[in-house]
Short mmCIF file of C-alpha atoms in Angstrom, two decimals:
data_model
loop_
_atom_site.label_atom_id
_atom_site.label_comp_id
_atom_site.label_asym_id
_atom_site.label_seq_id
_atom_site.Cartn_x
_atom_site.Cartn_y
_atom_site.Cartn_z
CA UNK A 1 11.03 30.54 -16.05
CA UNK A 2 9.50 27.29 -17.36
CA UNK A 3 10.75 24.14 -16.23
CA UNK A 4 10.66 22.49 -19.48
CA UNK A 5 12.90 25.13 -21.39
CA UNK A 6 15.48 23.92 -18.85
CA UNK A 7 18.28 21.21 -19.97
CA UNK A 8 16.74 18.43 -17.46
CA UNK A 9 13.41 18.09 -19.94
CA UNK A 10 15.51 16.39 -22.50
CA UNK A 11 13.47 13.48 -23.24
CA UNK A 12 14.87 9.61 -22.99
CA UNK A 13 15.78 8.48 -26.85
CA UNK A 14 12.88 6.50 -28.51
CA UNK A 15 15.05 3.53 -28.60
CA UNK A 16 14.95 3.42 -24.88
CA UNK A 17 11.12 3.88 -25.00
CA UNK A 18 10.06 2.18 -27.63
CA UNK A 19 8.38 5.01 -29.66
CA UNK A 20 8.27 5.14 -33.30
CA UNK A 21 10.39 7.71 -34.91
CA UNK A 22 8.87 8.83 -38.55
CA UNK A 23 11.27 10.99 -40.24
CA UNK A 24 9.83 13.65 -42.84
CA UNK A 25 11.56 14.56 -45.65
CA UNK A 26 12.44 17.91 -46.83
CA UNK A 27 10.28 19.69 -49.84
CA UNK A 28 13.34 20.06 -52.71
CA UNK A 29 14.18 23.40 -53.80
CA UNK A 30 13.53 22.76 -57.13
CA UNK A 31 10.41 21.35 -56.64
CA UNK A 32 7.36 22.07 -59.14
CA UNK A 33 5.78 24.79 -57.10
CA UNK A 34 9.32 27.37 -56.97
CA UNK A 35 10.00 26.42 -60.93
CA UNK A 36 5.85 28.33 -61.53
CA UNK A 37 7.30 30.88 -59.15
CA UNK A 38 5.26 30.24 -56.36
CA UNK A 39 6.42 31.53 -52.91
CA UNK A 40 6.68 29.50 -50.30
CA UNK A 41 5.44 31.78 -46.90
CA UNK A 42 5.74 30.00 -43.35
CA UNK A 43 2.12 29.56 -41.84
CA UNK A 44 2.42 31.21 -38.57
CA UNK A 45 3.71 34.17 -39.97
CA UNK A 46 0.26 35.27 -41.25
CA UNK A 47 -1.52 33.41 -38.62
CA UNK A 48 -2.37 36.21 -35.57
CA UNK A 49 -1.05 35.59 -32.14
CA UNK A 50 -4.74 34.33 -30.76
CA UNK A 51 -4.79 31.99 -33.73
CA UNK A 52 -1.37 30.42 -32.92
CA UNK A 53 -2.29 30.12 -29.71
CA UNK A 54 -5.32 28.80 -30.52
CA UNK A 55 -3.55 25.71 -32.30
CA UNK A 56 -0.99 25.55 -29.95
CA UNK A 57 -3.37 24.77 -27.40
CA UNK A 58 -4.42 21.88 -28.93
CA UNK A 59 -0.76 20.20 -28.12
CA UNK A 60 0.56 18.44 -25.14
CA UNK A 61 1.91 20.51 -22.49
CA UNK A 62 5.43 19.16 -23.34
CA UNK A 63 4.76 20.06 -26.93
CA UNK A 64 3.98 23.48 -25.81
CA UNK A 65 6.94 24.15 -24.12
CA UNK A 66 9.19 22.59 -26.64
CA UNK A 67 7.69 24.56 -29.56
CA UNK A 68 8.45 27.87 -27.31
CA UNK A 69 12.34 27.27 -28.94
CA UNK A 70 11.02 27.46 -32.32
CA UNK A 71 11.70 31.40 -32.60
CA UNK A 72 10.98 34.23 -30.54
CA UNK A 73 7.79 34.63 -31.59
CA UNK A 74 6.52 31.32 -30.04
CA UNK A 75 8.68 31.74 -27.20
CA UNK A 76 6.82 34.86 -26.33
CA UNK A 77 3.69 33.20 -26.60
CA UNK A 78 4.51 30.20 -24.84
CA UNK A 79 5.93 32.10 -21.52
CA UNK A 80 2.96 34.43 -21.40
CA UNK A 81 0.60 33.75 -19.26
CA UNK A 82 -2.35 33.99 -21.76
CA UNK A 83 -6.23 32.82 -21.10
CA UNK A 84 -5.43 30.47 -24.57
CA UNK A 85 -3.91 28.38 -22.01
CA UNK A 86 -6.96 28.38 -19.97
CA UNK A 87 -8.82 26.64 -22.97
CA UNK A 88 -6.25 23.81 -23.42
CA UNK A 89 -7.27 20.08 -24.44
CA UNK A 90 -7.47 18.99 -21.36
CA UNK A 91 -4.27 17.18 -19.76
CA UNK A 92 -4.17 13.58 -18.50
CA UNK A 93 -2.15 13.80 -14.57
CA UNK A 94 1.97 13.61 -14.33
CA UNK A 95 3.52 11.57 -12.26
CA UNK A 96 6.57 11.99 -10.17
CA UNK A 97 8.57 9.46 -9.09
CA UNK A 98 11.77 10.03 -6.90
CA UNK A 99 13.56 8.03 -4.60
CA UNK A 100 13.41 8.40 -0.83
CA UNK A 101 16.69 10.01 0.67
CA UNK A 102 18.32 12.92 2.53
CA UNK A 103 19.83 14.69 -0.90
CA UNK A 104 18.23 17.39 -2.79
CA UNK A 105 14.71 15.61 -4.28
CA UNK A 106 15.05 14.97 -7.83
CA UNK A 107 13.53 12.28 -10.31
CA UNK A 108 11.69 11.89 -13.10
CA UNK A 109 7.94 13.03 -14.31
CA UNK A 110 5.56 10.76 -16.22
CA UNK A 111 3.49 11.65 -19.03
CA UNK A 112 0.84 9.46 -19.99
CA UNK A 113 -0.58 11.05 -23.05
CA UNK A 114 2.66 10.64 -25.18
CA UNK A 115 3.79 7.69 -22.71
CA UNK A 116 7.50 9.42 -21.78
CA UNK A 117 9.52 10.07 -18.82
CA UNK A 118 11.33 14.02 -18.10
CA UNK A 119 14.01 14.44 -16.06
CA UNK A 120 12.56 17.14 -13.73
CA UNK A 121 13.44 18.61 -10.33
CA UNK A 122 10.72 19.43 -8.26
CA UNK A 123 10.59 23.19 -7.35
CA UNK A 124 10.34 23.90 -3.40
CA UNK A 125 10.32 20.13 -2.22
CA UNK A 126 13.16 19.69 -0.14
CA UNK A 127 13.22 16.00 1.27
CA UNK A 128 10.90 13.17 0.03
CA UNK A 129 8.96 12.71 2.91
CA UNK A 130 6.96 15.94 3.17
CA UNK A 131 3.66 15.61 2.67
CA UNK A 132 1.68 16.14 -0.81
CA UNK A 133 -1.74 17.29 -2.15
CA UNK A 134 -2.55 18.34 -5.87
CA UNK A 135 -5.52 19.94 -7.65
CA UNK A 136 -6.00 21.69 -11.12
CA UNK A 137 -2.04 22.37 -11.88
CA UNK A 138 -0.91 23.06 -8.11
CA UNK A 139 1.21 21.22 -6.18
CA UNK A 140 0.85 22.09 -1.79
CA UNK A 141 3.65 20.75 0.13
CA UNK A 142 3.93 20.57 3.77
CA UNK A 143 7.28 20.17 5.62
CA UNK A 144 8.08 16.76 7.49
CA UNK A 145 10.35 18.59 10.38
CA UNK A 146 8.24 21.53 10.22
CA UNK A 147 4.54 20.89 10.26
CA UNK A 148 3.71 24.86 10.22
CA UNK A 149 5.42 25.36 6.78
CA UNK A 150 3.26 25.48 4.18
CA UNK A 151 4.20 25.85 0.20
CA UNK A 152 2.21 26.18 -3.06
CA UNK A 153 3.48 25.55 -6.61
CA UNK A 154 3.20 25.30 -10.20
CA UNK A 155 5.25 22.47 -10.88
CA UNK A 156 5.09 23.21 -14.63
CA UNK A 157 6.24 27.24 -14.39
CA UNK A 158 7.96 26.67 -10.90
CA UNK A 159 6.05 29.16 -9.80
CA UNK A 160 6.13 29.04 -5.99
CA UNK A 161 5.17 31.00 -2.66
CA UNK A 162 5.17 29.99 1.12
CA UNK A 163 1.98 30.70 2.57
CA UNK A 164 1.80 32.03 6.53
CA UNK A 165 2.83 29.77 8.64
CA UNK A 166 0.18 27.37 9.95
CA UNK A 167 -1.43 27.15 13.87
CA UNK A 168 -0.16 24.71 16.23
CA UNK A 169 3.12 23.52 16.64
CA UNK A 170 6.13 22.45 14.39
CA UNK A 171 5.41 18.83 15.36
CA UNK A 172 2.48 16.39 15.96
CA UNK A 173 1.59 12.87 16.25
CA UNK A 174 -0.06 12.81 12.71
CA UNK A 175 -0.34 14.96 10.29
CA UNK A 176 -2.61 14.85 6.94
CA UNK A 177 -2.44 17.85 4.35
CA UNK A 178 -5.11 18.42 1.77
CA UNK A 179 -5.81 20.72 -1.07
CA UNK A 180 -8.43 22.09 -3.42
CA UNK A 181 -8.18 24.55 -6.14
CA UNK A 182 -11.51 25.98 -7.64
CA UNK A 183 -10.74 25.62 -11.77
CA UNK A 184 -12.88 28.62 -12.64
CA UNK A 185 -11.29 31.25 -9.88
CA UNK A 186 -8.24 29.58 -8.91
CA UNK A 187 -8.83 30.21 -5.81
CA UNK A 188 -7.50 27.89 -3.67
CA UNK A 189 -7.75 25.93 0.35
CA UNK A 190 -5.33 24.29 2.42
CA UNK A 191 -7.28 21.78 5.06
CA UNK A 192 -4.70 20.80 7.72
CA UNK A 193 -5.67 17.93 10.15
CA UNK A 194 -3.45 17.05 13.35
CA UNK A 195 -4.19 14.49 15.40
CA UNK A 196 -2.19 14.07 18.86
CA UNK A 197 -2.72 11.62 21.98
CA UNK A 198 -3.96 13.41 25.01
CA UNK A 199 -1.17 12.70 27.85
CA UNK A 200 -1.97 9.59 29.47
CA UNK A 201 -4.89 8.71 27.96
CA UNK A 202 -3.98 6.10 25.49
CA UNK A 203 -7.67 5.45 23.79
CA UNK A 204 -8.06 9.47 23.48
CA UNK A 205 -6.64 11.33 20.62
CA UNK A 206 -7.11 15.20 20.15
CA UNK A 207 -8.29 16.18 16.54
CA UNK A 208 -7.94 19.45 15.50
CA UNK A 209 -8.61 21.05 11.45
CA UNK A 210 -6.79 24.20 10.26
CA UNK A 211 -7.71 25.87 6.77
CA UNK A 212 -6.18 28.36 4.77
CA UNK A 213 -8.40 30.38 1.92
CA UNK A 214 -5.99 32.00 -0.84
CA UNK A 215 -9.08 34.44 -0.80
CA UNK A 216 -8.33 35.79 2.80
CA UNK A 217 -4.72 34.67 3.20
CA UNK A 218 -5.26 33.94 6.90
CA UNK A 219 -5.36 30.72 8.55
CA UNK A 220 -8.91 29.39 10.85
CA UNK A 221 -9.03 26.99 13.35
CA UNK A 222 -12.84 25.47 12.78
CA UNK A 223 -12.91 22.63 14.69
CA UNK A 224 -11.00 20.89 17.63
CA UNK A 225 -11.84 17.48 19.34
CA UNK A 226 -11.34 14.56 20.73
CA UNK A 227 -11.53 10.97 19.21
CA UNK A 228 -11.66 8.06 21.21
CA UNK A 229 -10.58 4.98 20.54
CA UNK A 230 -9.37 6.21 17.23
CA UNK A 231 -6.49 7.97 15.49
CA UNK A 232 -5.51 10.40 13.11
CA UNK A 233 -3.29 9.68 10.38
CA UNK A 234 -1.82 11.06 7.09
CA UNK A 235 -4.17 10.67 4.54
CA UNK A 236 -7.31 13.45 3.72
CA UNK A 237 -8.74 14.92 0.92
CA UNK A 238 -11.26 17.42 -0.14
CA UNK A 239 -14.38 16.36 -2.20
CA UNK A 240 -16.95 18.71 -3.33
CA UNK A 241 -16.48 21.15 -0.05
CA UNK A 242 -15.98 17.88 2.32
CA UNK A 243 -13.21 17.33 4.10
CA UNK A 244 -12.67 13.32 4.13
CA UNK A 245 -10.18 11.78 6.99
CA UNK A 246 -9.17 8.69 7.10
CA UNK A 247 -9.10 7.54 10.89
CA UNK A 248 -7.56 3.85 12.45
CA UNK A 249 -8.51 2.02 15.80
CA UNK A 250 -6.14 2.15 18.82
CA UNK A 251 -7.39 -1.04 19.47
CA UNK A 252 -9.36 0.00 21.94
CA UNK A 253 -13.37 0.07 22.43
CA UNK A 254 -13.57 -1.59 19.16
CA UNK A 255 -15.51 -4.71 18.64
CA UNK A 256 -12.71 -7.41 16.99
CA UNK A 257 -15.34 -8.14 14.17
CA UNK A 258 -15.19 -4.12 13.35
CA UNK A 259 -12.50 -3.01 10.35
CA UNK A 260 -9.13 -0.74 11.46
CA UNK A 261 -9.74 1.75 9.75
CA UNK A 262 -12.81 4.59 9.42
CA UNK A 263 -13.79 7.59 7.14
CA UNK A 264 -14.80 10.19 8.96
CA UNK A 265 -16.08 13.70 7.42
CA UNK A 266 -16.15 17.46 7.93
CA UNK A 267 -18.06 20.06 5.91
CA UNK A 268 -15.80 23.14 5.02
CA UNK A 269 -18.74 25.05 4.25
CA UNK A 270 -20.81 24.94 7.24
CA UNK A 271 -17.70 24.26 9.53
CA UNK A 272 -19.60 23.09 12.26
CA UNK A 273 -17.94 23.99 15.58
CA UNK A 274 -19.28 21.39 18.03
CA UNK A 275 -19.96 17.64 16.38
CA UNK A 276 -19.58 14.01 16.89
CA UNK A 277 -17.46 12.89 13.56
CA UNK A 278 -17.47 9.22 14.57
CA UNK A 279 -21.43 8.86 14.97
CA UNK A 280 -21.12 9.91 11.27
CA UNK A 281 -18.15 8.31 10.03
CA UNK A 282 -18.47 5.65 7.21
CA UNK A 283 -16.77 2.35 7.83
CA UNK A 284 -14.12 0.88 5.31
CA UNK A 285 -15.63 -2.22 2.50
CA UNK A 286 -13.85 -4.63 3.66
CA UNK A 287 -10.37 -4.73 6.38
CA UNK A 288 -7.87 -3.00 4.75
CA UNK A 289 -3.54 -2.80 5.15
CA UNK A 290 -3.53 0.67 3.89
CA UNK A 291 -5.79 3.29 2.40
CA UNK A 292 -5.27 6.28 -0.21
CA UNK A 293 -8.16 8.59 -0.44
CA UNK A 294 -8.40 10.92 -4.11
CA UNK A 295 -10.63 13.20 -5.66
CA UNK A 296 -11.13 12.12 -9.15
CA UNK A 297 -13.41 14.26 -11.44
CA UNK A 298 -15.93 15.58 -7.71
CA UNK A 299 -15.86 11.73 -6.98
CA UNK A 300 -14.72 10.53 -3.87
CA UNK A 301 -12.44 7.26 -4.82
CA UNK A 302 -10.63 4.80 -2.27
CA UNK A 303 -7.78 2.70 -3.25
CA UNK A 304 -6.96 0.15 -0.66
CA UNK A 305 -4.50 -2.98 0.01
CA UNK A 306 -7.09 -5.81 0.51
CA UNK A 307 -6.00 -7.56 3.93
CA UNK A 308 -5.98 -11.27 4.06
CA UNK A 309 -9.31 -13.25 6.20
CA UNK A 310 -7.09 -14.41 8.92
CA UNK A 311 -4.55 -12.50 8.68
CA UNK A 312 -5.87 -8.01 7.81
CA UNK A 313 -2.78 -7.12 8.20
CA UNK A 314 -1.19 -9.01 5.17
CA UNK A 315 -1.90 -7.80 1.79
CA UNK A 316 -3.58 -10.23 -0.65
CA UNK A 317 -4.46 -7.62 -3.32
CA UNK A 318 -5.51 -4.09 -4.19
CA UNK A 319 -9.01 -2.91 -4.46
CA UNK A 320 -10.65 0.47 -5.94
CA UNK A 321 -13.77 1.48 -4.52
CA UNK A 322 -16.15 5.25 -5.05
CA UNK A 323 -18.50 6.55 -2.35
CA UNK A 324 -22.28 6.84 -3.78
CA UNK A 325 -24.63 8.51 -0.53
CA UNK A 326 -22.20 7.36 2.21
CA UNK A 327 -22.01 3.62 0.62
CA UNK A 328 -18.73 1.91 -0.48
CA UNK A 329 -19.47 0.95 -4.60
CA UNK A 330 -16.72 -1.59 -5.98
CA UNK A 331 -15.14 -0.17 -8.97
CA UNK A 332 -12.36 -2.78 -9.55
CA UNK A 333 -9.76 -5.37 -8.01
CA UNK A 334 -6.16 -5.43 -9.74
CA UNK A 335 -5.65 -8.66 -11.60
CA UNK A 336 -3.23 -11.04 -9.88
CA UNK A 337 -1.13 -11.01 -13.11
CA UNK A 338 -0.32 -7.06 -12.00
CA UNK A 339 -0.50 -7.42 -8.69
CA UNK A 340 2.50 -10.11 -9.16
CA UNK A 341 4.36 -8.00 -11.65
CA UNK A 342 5.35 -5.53 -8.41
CA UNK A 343 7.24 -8.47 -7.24
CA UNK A 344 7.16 -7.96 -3.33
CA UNK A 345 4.25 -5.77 -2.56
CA UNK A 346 4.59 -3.99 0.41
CA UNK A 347 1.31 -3.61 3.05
CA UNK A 348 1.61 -0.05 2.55
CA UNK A 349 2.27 1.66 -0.79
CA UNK A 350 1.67 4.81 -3.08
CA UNK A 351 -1.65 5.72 -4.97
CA UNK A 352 -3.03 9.13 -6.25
CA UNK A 353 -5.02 10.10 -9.08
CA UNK A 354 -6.99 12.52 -10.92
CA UNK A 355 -9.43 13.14 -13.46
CA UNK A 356 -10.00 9.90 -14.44
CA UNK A 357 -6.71 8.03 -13.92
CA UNK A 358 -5.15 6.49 -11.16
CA UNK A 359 -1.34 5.73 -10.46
CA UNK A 360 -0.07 3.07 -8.07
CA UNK A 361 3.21 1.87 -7.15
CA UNK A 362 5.34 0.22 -4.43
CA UNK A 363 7.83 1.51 -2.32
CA UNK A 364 9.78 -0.96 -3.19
CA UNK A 365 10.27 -0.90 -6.42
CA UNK A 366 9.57 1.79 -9.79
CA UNK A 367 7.47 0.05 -11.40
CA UNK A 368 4.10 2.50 -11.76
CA UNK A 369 0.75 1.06 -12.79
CA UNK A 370 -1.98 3.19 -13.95
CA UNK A 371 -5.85 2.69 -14.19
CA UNK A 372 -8.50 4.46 -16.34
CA UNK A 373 -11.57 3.89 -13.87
CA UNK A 374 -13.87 5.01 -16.97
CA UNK A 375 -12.73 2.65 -19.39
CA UNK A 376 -11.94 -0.08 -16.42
CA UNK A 377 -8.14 -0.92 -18.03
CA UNK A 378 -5.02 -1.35 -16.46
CA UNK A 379 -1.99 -0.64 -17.95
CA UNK A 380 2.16 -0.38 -17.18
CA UNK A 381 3.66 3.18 -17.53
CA UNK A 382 6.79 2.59 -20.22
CA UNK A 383 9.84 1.74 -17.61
CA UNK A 384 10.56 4.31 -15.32
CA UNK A 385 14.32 5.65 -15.70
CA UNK A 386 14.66 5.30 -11.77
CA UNK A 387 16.56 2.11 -11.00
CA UNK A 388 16.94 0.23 -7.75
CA UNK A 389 20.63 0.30 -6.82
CA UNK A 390 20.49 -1.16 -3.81
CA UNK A 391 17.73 -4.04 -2.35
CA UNK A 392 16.44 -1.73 0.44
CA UNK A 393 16.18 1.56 -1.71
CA UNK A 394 12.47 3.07 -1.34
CA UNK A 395 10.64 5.15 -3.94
CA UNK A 396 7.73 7.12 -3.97
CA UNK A 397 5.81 9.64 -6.06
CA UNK A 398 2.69 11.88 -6.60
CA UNK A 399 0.80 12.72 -8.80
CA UNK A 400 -0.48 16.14 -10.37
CA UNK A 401 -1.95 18.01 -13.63
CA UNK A 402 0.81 19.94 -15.85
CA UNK A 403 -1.26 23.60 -16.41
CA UNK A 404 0.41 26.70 -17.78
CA UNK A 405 -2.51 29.01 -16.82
CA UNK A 406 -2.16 28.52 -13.21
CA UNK A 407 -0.71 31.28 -11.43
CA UNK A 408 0.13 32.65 -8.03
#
């Protein structure tokens, strides 16, 4: 069943949005054409199905969906799975914003192409805090209390499977998921990386990657070793068959002039058994509060809280930077004027992106901000529908591409 045929897709009034509404008027029945006798014959009933899909594919995916309640013609077309939908204009990332508590996860999804918010409940998530990854219309998830549980959905069809459950334990210290789907096969992998202090040895921390392959349906255990003086955390991502991990000092046999925080890498290709991911790792551009690492379009993008001189742990501003041959290239720095506009900006905060676009908002507060790194603009997202209710109420969100040729 498609999640947009169901009653929570009913989209906010344009009053509240501030859309234009441009009413068409009705062709009269005694209009010129009937008094010569001419017959008036609907369009798509002498256009062929592949034609109608053909134009339908040229729609937004929430115009797709909506025209499936035009008759059951388009409905049929609509809720099959055809390879039309394969060939669709292509579709600028959702986001979905929710707020962070114990109750059933529900909020609303942003569209950026016609600028409106959709009530939409997430299929599979149970609490807000599970971890996320997203690539070419699936969604992974990874359960907070239960590291080894593993889901993968289409957040458009609700389509939805658990995978096997994952090596290791239910717990660990830190926990990063990632996920890449391969756009011509649909294939998919799930990278898993755990990292967990060795007992009583505060400066060494155990690192150990799991992947999944849709192809094989197993789970492999490439690599396992040990960092030291450095962490593992939650953020990772998969870039043209690299794994990327984000990695932070313990504080401890690092030089005070050094930043907190370290890329290290790990080819899922070769999946090297036996090598020495710090004497390769790439050091942050400048001392960062927090880092979110994306995929956009095969390029690897980091968008970072910019810590303050004498104080890196205080955020002064946001920063977007893409890795060219191992090397940090500045791609922007968020005016002050939006930087302000979150209010209190929190050291740590949400970012995700794809394709081209890039989403960033505050805990704090639902406000979203969104930047096209090829045109270099900033821009608000029309007010999010999510209100604060109470001064300490959290949000968060992720992004993810709405595709109706994605299956299971």
């Amino acid at each position: 069943m498609l999640a947009m045929g169901s009653e929570e897709w009913e989209l906010y009034p344009s009053s509240y949005i501030g859309s234009q509404v441009i009413e068409y008027r009705p062709v009269s029945e005694d209009s010129d054409d009937d008094q010569n006798g001419d017959v008036a014959v609907s369009l798509d009933a002498v256009l062929p199905d592949d034609l109608l899909e053909k134009v339908l594919s040229f729609l937004p995916v929430a115009s797709i969906i909506r025209s499936g309640s035009v008759c059951k013609r388009w409905h049929e077309i609509v809720h099959a799975q055809r390879h039309a939908w394969s060939k669709m204009v292509p579709q600028k990332p959702w986001y979905f914003m929710f707020t962070c508590s114990e109750d059933a996860v529900s909020g609303f999804a942003y569209d950026p192409s016609l600028r409106k918010w959709y009530g939409f409940d997430f299929p599979c998530i149970e609490k807000s805090n599970w971890s996320t990854s997203s690539s070419a219309g699936l969604v992974c998830l990874m359960d907070s209390e239960n590291r080894r549980r593993i889901l993968v959905c289409n957040p458009i069809t609700k389509d939805w499977k658990r995978l096997l459950d994952a090596p290791g334990g239910k717990t660990a210290d830190y926990s990063a998921l990632a996920f890449s789907v391969d756009r011509s096969s649909h294939h998919y992998t799930v990278a898993v990386a755990r990292s967990n202090q060795v007992p009583s040895e505060y400066y060494q921390w155990e690192f150990t990657i799991h992947l999944y392959e849709s192809v094989s349906g197993s789970w492999v255990t490439p690599f396992t070793g040990v960092l030291l003086g450095w962490r593992g955390g939650d953020e990772c991502v998969i870039c043209d068959g690299i794994l990327y991990y984000l990695v932070y000092s313990t504080g401890v046999l690092v030089n005070n002039n050094e930043h907190r925080h370290c890329l290290v890498m790990y080819d899922l290709t070769a999946r090297p058994n036996h090598t020495s991911l710090m004497s390769m790792a790439i050091p942050v551009p400048c001392a960062l509060t927090c880092g979110r690492l994306m995929n956009l379009s095969g390029k690897l993008v980091l968008v970072g809280g910019i810590g303050k001189q004498d104080r890196p742990g205080i955020i002064k501003g946001i920063g977007i930077w893409e890795l060219h041959n191992k090397e940090w290239c500045e791609v922007a720095r968020m005016p002050h004027k939006f930087f302000q506009g979150f209010g209190e900006f929190d050291d740590v905060f949400a970012s995700c992106g794809a394709d081209d676009l890039i989403y960033i908002q505050s805990y704090g507060s639902p406000a979203l901000l969104t930047f096209e790194i090829n045109h270099k603009s900033w821009k608000w997202s029309v007010k999010s529908p999510v209100s604060k209710r109470f001064p300490l109420q959290l949000f968060t969100g992720f992004s993810f591409e709405p595709r109706l040729d994605i299956a299971l």
